[in-house]
Amino acid sequence: MTVDGSPAHLGQKVDPTTAHVEVDAIPLPVKPGLVHYLVYKPVGVVSTAQDPQGRRTVVELVPGDTRVYPVGRLDTDSEGLMVVTNDGALTAVVTHPRHGVTKTYLARVGGHPGKAAITRLTTGVELDDGPARALTARVVDRDSVATLVELVIAEGRNREVRRMFSAIGHEVQQLVRVAVGPIRDPSLRPGSWRLLDTEEVRSLYRAAGDAR
């Protein structure tokens, strides 16, 4: 354990309001008042703290006794997991591109993309704001008219997943984010939330460190 970069010692007193504490080189969130919510954002809810158009925001889904912000964004017409918090340090490491904290999606797309099309998602497709590629992409299921694909990406550009599928000729019909880094919770339903525990918060920091 270290406190402000120096090894901790037995009996050491720490000011939790200012100290930076790490265990095994992973931050330990000790600052009083920090809250970390895992939220399932429904379709139609915007992933901002405020909306000038008066639409419901993701922060309105959690208790309003603490001012919090969404970590990253999720398209209004997409659904799934988001972290909402007042922890600026965690927000910075999860959202900064250089840390590459992954997001996992299930996309239901029209038609039946073949092996070559799925491979293009990982080798890279050209978008109007530059090339994009998934870390992994695999077909999960198919029916007569559509295909369910799991996609893991390390970026977060605007509508990136939808644009990637459009580039291979298959439009997204439904998009669900099922994981933020290592955090999953299939028990959450649209509009519901729960608190992240300390070890889950640390796992997000760990994921950012592993990506460096």
PDB file of C-alpha atoms in Angstrom:
ATOM      1  CA  MET A   1       0.000   0.000   0.000  1.00  0.00           C
ATOM      2  CA  THR A   2       1.164   3.539  -0.753  1.00  0.00           C
ATOM      3  CA  VAL A   3      -0.110   6.915   0.396  1.00  0.00           C
ATOM      4  CA  ASP A   4       0.610   9.850  -1.918  1.00  0.00           C
ATOM      5  CA  GLY A   5       3.278   7.755  -3.628  1.00  0.00           C
ATOM      6  CA  SER A   6       5.140   6.668  -0.486  1.00  0.00           C
ATOM      7  CA  PRO A   7       4.961   3.262   1.256  1.00  0.00           C
ATOM      8  CA  ALA A   8       2.370   3.204   4.035  1.00  0.00           C
ATOM      9  CA  HIS A   9       3.376   2.152   7.540  1.00  0.00           C
ATOM     10  CA  LEU A  10       1.504   0.558  10.412  1.00  0.00           C
ATOM     11  CA  GLY A  11      -0.552   3.059  12.378  1.00  0.00           C
ATOM     12  CA  GLN A  12      -0.227   5.801   9.757  1.00  0.00           C
ATOM     13  CA  LYS A  13      -3.038   8.332   9.777  1.00  0.00           C
ATOM     14  CA  VAL A  14      -4.478   9.351   6.427  1.00  0.00           C
ATOM     15  CA  ASP A  15      -6.650  12.325   5.520  1.00  0.00           C
ATOM     16  CA  PRO A  16      -9.228  10.683   3.216  1.00  0.00           C
ATOM     17  CA  THR A  17     -10.240  14.046   1.758  1.00  0.00           C
ATOM     18  CA  THR A  18      -6.815  14.647   0.192  1.00  0.00           C
ATOM     19  CA  ALA A  19      -4.776  11.428   0.301  1.00  0.00           C
ATOM     20  CA  HIS A  20      -4.163   9.273  -2.774  1.00  0.00           C
ATOM     21  CA  VAL A  21      -4.119   5.675  -1.575  1.00  0.00           C
ATOM     22  CA  GLU A  22      -3.109   2.712  -3.723  1.00  0.00           C
ATOM     23  CA  VAL A  23      -3.107  -1.012  -3.006  1.00  0.00           C
ATOM     24  CA  ASP A  24      -1.019  -3.118  -5.397  1.00  0.00           C
ATOM     25  CA  ALA A  25      -0.633   0.027  -7.560  1.00  0.00           C
ATOM     26  CA  ILE A  26      -4.422   0.309  -8.006  1.00  0.00           C
ATOM     27  CA  PRO A  27      -6.198   3.375  -6.516  1.00  0.00           C
ATOM     28  CA  LEU A  28      -8.389   2.793  -3.476  1.00  0.00           C
ATOM     29  CA  PRO A  29     -11.337   5.217  -3.519  1.00  0.00           C
ATOM     30  CA  VAL A  30     -11.334   6.592   0.038  1.00  0.00           C
ATOM     31  CA  LYS A  31     -12.506  10.178  -0.450  1.00  0.00           C
ATOM     32  CA  PRO A  32     -15.725  10.756   1.542  1.00  0.00           C
ATOM     33  CA  GLY A  33     -18.857  11.319  -0.495  1.00  0.00           C
ATOM     34  CA  LEU A  34     -17.810   9.418  -3.602  1.00  0.00           C
ATOM     35  CA  VAL A  35     -20.648   7.495  -5.226  1.00  0.00           C
ATOM     36  CA  HIS A  36     -20.424   5.098  -8.158  1.00  0.00           C
ATOM     37  CA  TYR A  37     -23.637   3.930  -9.793  1.00  0.00           C
ATOM     38  CA  LEU A  38     -24.023   1.263 -12.448  1.00  0.00           C
ATOM     39  CA  VAL A  39     -27.075   2.271 -14.488  1.00  0.00           C
ATOM     40  CA  TYR A  40     -28.988   0.554 -17.268  1.00  0.00           C
ATOM     41  CA  LYS A  41     -29.834   3.423 -19.618  1.00  0.00           C
ATOM     42  CA  PRO A  42     -33.054   2.826 -21.545  1.00  0.00           C
ATOM     43  CA  VAL A  43     -33.643   3.839 -25.154  1.00  0.00           C
ATOM     44  CA  GLY A  44     -34.786   7.478 -25.320  1.00  0.00           C
ATOM     45  CA  VAL A  45     -32.845   8.626 -22.261  1.00  0.00           C
ATOM     46  CA  VAL A  46     -29.902  10.927 -23.032  1.00  0.00           C
ATOM     47  CA  SER A  47     -26.496  10.230 -21.524  1.00  0.00           C
ATOM     48  CA  THR A  48     -25.809  13.760 -20.279  1.00  0.00           C
ATOM     49  CA  ALA A  49     -26.293  15.575 -16.988  1.00  0.00           C
ATOM     50  CA  GLN A  50     -28.630  18.135 -18.573  1.00  0.00           C
ATOM     51  CA  ASP A  51     -30.579  18.315 -21.815  1.00  0.00           C
ATOM     52  CA  PRO A  52     -31.685  21.612 -23.419  1.00  0.00           C
ATOM     53  CA  GLN A  53     -34.530  19.779 -25.162  1.00  0.00           C
ATOM     54  CA  GLY A  54     -35.980  18.656 -21.856  1.00  0.00           C
ATOM     55  CA  ARG A  55     -35.502  14.953 -22.446  1.00  0.00           C
ATOM     56  CA  ARG A  56     -34.944  12.629 -19.511  1.00  0.00           C
ATOM     57  CA  THR A  57     -31.257  12.229 -18.638  1.00  0.00           C
ATOM     58  CA  VAL A  58     -29.372   9.271 -17.246  1.00  0.00           C
ATOM     59  CA  VAL A  59     -28.531  11.149 -14.026  1.00  0.00           C
ATOM     60  CA  GLU A  60     -32.259  11.440 -13.312  1.00  0.00           C
ATOM     61  CA  LEU A  61     -32.374   7.656 -12.961  1.00  0.00           C
ATOM     62  CA  VAL A  62     -30.245   7.674  -9.779  1.00  0.00           C
ATOM     63  CA  PRO A  63     -30.805   9.330  -6.373  1.00  0.00           C
ATOM     64  CA  GLY A  64     -30.575  13.104  -6.593  1.00  0.00           C
ATOM     65  CA  ASP A  65     -28.891  13.831  -3.269  1.00  0.00           C
ATOM     66  CA  THR A  66     -25.408  14.010  -4.876  1.00  0.00           C
ATOM     67  CA  ARG A  67     -24.388  15.814  -8.044  1.00  0.00           C
ATOM     68  CA  VAL A  68     -23.141  13.157 -10.458  1.00  0.00           C
ATOM     69  CA  TYR A  69     -22.153  12.852 -14.107  1.00  0.00           C
ATOM     70  CA  PRO A  70     -22.238  10.069 -16.690  1.00  0.00           C
ATOM     71  CA  VAL A  71     -18.922   8.437 -17.542  1.00  0.00           C
ATOM     72  CA  GLY A  72     -18.779   8.652 -21.322  1.00  0.00           C
ATOM     73  CA  ARG A  73     -21.825   8.538 -23.571  1.00  0.00           C
ATOM     74  CA  LEU A  74     -24.284   6.088 -25.027  1.00  0.00           C
ATOM     75  CA  ASP A  75     -26.474   6.989 -28.011  1.00  0.00           C
ATOM     76  CA  THR A  76     -30.009   8.076 -27.197  1.00  0.00           C
ATOM     77  CA  ASP A  77     -31.402   5.252 -29.343  1.00  0.00           C
ATOM     78  CA  SER A  78     -29.113   2.672 -27.696  1.00  0.00           C
ATOM     79  CA  GLU A  79     -29.450   1.070 -24.279  1.00  0.00           C
ATOM     80  CA  GLY A  80     -27.332  -0.625 -21.683  1.00  0.00           C
ATOM     81  CA  LEU A  81     -24.776  -0.144 -18.949  1.00  0.00           C
ATOM     82  CA  MET A  82     -23.223   3.165 -17.948  1.00  0.00           C
ATOM     83  CA  VAL A  83     -21.296   4.335 -14.903  1.00  0.00           C
ATOM     84  CA  VAL A  84     -22.615   7.499 -13.250  1.00  0.00           C
ATOM     85  CA  THR A  85     -20.429   9.057 -10.563  1.00  0.00           C
ATOM     86  CA  ASN A  86     -18.952  12.152  -8.935  1.00  0.00           C
ATOM     87  CA  ASP A  87     -15.474  10.560  -9.056  1.00  0.00           C
ATOM     88  CA  GLY A  88     -13.495  12.742 -11.434  1.00  0.00           C
ATOM     89  CA  ALA A  89     -10.380  10.578 -11.298  1.00  0.00           C
ATOM     90  CA  LEU A  90     -12.272   7.459 -12.319  1.00  0.00           C
ATOM     91  CA  THR A  91     -14.107   9.344 -15.056  1.00  0.00           C
ATOM     92  CA  ALA A  92     -10.793  10.501 -16.512  1.00  0.00           C
ATOM     93  CA  VAL A  93      -9.240   7.040 -16.725  1.00  0.00           C
ATOM     94  CA  VAL A  94     -12.354   5.332 -18.097  1.00  0.00           C
ATOM     95  CA  THR A  95     -13.062   7.914 -20.790  1.00  0.00           C
ATOM     96  CA  HIS A  96      -9.575   8.918 -21.953  1.00  0.00           C
ATOM     97  CA  PRO A  97      -8.760   7.129 -25.244  1.00  0.00           C
ATOM     98  CA  ARG A  98      -5.185   6.337 -24.226  1.00  0.00           C
ATOM     99  CA  HIS A  99      -6.407   4.043 -21.442  1.00  0.00           C
ATOM    100  CA  GLY A 100      -8.570   2.013 -23.811  1.00  0.00           C
ATOM    101  CA  VAL A 101     -11.108   0.740 -21.270  1.00  0.00           C
ATOM    102  CA  THR A 102     -13.281  -1.549 -23.360  1.00  0.00           C
ATOM    103  CA  LYS A 103     -17.011  -1.482 -23.909  1.00  0.00           C
ATOM    104  CA  THR A 104     -18.873  -4.607 -24.980  1.00  0.00           C
ATOM    105  CA  TYR A 105     -22.004  -4.441 -27.120  1.00  0.00           C
ATOM    106  CA  LEU A 106     -24.634  -6.770 -28.491  1.00  0.00           C
ATOM    107  CA  ALA A 107     -25.838  -5.504 -31.863  1.00  0.00           C
ATOM    108  CA  ARG A 108     -28.808  -6.898 -33.707  1.00  0.00           C
ATOM    109  CA  VAL A 109     -28.194  -6.105 -37.349  1.00  0.00           C
ATOM    110  CA  GLY A 110     -30.292  -6.623 -40.445  1.00  0.00           C
ATOM    111  CA  GLY A 111     -29.354  -9.492 -42.705  1.00  0.00           C
ATOM    112  CA  HIS A 112     -26.622 -12.070 -42.286  1.00  0.00           C
ATOM    113  CA  PRO A 113     -23.061 -10.704 -42.387  1.00  0.00           C
ATOM    114  CA  GLY A 114     -20.636 -13.380 -43.488  1.00  0.00           C
ATOM    115  CA  LYS A 115     -17.250 -14.268 -42.058  1.00  0.00           C
ATOM    116  CA  ALA A 116     -15.459 -11.737 -44.267  1.00  0.00           C
ATOM    117  CA  ALA A 117     -17.745  -8.916 -43.123  1.00  0.00           C
ATOM    118  CA  ILE A 118     -17.272  -9.785 -39.444  1.00  0.00           C
ATOM    119  CA  THR A 119     -13.503  -9.939 -39.977  1.00  0.00           C
ATOM    120  CA  ARG A 120     -13.592  -6.429 -41.457  1.00  0.00           C
ATOM    121  CA  LEU A 121     -14.890  -5.151 -38.117  1.00  0.00           C
ATOM    122  CA  THR A 122     -11.632  -6.217 -36.435  1.00  0.00           C
ATOM    123  CA  THR A 123      -9.217  -5.428 -39.271  1.00  0.00           C
ATOM    124  CA  GLY A 124     -10.726  -1.961 -39.630  1.00  0.00           C
ATOM    125  CA  VAL A 125     -13.293   0.008 -41.583  1.00  0.00           C
ATOM    126  CA  GLU A 126     -13.000   3.546 -42.834  1.00  0.00           C
ATOM    127  CA  LEU A 127     -15.388   6.086 -41.286  1.00  0.00           C
ATOM    128  CA  ASP A 128     -15.789   9.766 -42.085  1.00  0.00           C
ATOM    129  CA  ASP A 129     -13.718  10.659 -39.003  1.00  0.00           C
ATOM    130  CA  GLY A 130     -11.002   8.074 -39.588  1.00  0.00           C
ATOM    131  CA  PRO A 131     -10.499   4.312 -39.402  1.00  0.00           C
ATOM    132  CA  ALA A 132     -12.183   2.268 -36.687  1.00  0.00           C
ATOM    133  CA  ARG A 133     -11.866  -1.318 -35.606  1.00  0.00           C
ATOM    134  CA  ALA A 134     -13.180  -3.625 -32.936  1.00  0.00           C
ATOM    135  CA  LEU A 135     -10.925  -5.635 -30.653  1.00  0.00           C
ATOM    136  CA  THR A 136     -13.177  -8.655 -31.138  1.00  0.00           C
ATOM    137  CA  ALA A 137     -16.336  -9.409 -33.091  1.00  0.00           C
ATOM    138  CA  ARG A 138     -18.309 -12.633 -33.171  1.00  0.00           C
ATOM    139  CA  VAL A 139     -21.718 -13.851 -34.268  1.00  0.00           C
ATOM    140  CA  VAL A 140     -23.818 -14.909 -31.279  1.00  0.00           C
ATOM    141  CA  ASP A 141     -27.068 -15.871 -32.985  1.00  0.00           C
ATOM    142  CA  ARG A 142     -29.020 -15.611 -36.232  1.00  0.00           C
ATOM    143  CA  ASP A 143     -32.661 -15.777 -37.193  1.00  0.00           C
ATOM    144  CA  SER A 144     -34.373 -15.581 -40.555  1.00  0.00           C
ATOM    145  CA  VAL A 145     -33.913 -11.811 -40.952  1.00  0.00           C
ATOM    146  CA  ALA A 146     -31.206 -10.632 -38.573  1.00  0.00           C
ATOM    147  CA  THR A 147     -27.938 -11.463 -36.815  1.00  0.00           C
ATOM    148  CA  LEU A 148     -26.819 -10.860 -33.237  1.00  0.00           C
ATOM    149  CA  VAL A 149     -23.158  -9.825 -33.023  1.00  0.00           C
ATOM    150  CA  GLU A 150     -21.008  -9.240 -29.917  1.00  0.00           C
ATOM    151  CA  LEU A 151     -18.518  -6.424 -30.429  1.00  0.00           C
ATOM    152  CA  VAL A 152     -15.777  -5.214 -28.077  1.00  0.00           C
ATOM    153  CA  ILE A 153     -14.310  -1.769 -28.746  1.00  0.00           C
ATOM    154  CA  ALA A 154     -11.789   0.426 -26.949  1.00  0.00           C
ATOM    155  CA  GLU A 155     -12.931   3.761 -28.371  1.00  0.00           C
ATOM    156  CA  GLY A 156     -16.073   5.779 -27.877  1.00  0.00           C
ATOM    157  CA  ARG A 157     -16.653   7.958 -30.901  1.00  0.00           C
ATOM    158  CA  ASN A 158     -20.118   9.228 -31.713  1.00  0.00           C
ATOM    159  CA  ARG A 159     -22.343   6.362 -32.934  1.00  0.00           C
ATOM    160  CA  GLU A 160     -19.184   4.432 -33.749  1.00  0.00           C
ATOM    161  CA  VAL A 161     -20.638   0.921 -33.542  1.00  0.00           C
ATOM    162  CA  ARG A 162     -23.618   1.812 -35.717  1.00  0.00           C
ATOM    163  CA  ARG A 163     -21.370   3.445 -38.302  1.00  0.00           C
ATOM    164  CA  MET A 164     -19.031   0.445 -38.350  1.00  0.00           C
ATOM    165  CA  PHE A 165     -21.863  -1.925 -39.153  1.00  0.00           C
ATOM    166  CA  SER A 166     -23.220   0.468 -41.750  1.00  0.00           C
ATOM    167  CA  ALA A 167     -19.765   0.433 -43.380  1.00  0.00           C
ATOM    168  CA  ILE A 168     -20.019  -3.343 -43.882  1.00  0.00           C
ATOM    169  CA  GLY A 169     -23.553  -3.050 -45.251  1.00  0.00           C
ATOM    170  CA  HIS A 170     -25.619  -4.127 -42.237  1.00  0.00           C
ATOM    171  CA  GLU A 171     -27.689  -1.555 -40.344  1.00  0.00           C
ATOM    172  CA  VAL A 172     -28.076  -1.843 -36.574  1.00  0.00           C
ATOM    173  CA  GLN A 173     -31.642  -2.499 -35.448  1.00  0.00           C
ATOM    174  CA  GLN A 174     -30.909  -2.677 -31.716  1.00  0.00           C
ATOM    175  CA  LEU A 175     -27.753  -1.894 -29.756  1.00  0.00           C
ATOM    176  CA  VAL A 176     -27.152  -2.850 -26.124  1.00  0.00           C
ATOM    177  CA  ARG A 177     -23.998  -2.163 -24.110  1.00  0.00           C
ATOM    178  CA  VAL A 178     -23.555  -5.199 -21.898  1.00  0.00           C
ATOM    179  CA  ALA A 179     -20.224  -4.369 -20.218  1.00  0.00           C
ATOM    180  CA  VAL A 180     -18.051  -1.420 -19.252  1.00  0.00           C
ATOM    181  CA  GLY A 181     -14.541  -2.815 -18.911  1.00  0.00           C
ATOM    182  CA  PRO A 182     -14.921  -5.855 -16.636  1.00  0.00           C
ATOM    183  CA  ILE A 183     -18.254  -4.690 -15.191  1.00  0.00           C
ATOM    184  CA  ARG A 184     -21.340  -6.668 -16.208  1.00  0.00           C
ATOM    185  CA  ASP A 185     -24.719  -7.165 -14.581  1.00  0.00           C
ATOM    186  CA  PRO A 186     -27.372  -9.054 -16.556  1.00  0.00           C
ATOM    187  CA  SER A 187     -29.822  -8.629 -13.663  1.00  0.00           C
ATOM    188  CA  LEU A 188     -30.248  -4.875 -14.295  1.00  0.00           C
ATOM    189  CA  ARG A 189     -33.238  -3.834 -16.367  1.00  0.00           C
ATOM    190  CA  PRO A 190     -33.824  -0.599 -18.316  1.00  0.00           C
ATOM    191  CA  GLY A 191     -34.054   2.312 -15.877  1.00  0.00           C
ATOM    192  CA  SER A 192     -32.601   0.411 -12.903  1.00  0.00           C
ATOM    193  CA  TRP A 193     -29.324   0.982 -11.069  1.00  0.00           C
ATOM    194  CA  ARG A 194     -27.125  -0.262  -8.258  1.00  0.00           C
ATOM    195  CA  LEU A 195     -24.017   0.920  -6.451  1.00  0.00           C
ATOM    196  CA  LEU A 196     -20.626  -0.362  -7.531  1.00  0.00           C
ATOM    197  CA  ASP A 197     -18.625  -1.834  -4.671  1.00  0.00           C
ATOM    198  CA  THR A 198     -15.030  -0.853  -3.952  1.00  0.00           C
ATOM    199  CA  GLU A 199     -13.542  -3.857  -5.721  1.00  0.00           C
ATOM    200  CA  GLU A 200     -15.567  -3.132  -8.869  1.00  0.00           C
ATOM    201  CA  VAL A 201     -14.318   0.455  -8.888  1.00  0.00           C
ATOM    202  CA  ARG A 202     -10.771  -0.820  -8.491  1.00  0.00           C
ATOM    203  CA  SER A 203     -11.335  -3.255 -11.354  1.00  0.00           C
ATOM    204  CA  LEU A 204     -12.071  -0.296 -13.638  1.00  0.00           C
ATOM    205  CA  TYR A 205      -8.801   1.346 -12.610  1.00  0.00           C
ATOM    206  CA  ARG A 206      -7.070  -1.997 -13.164  1.00  0.00           C
ATOM    207  CA  ALA A 207      -8.581  -2.266 -16.655  1.00  0.00           C
ATOM    208  CA  ALA A 208      -7.234   1.183 -17.488  1.00  0.00           C
ATOM    209  CA  GLY A 209      -3.796   0.188 -16.221  1.00  0.00           C
ATOM    210  CA  ASP A 210      -3.809  -3.057 -18.217  1.00  0.00           C
ATOM    211  CA  ALA A 211      -4.613  -1.085 -21.367  1.00  0.00           C
ATOM    212  CA  ARG A 212      -1.649   1.257 -21.010  1.00  0.00           C
TER     213      ARG A 212
END
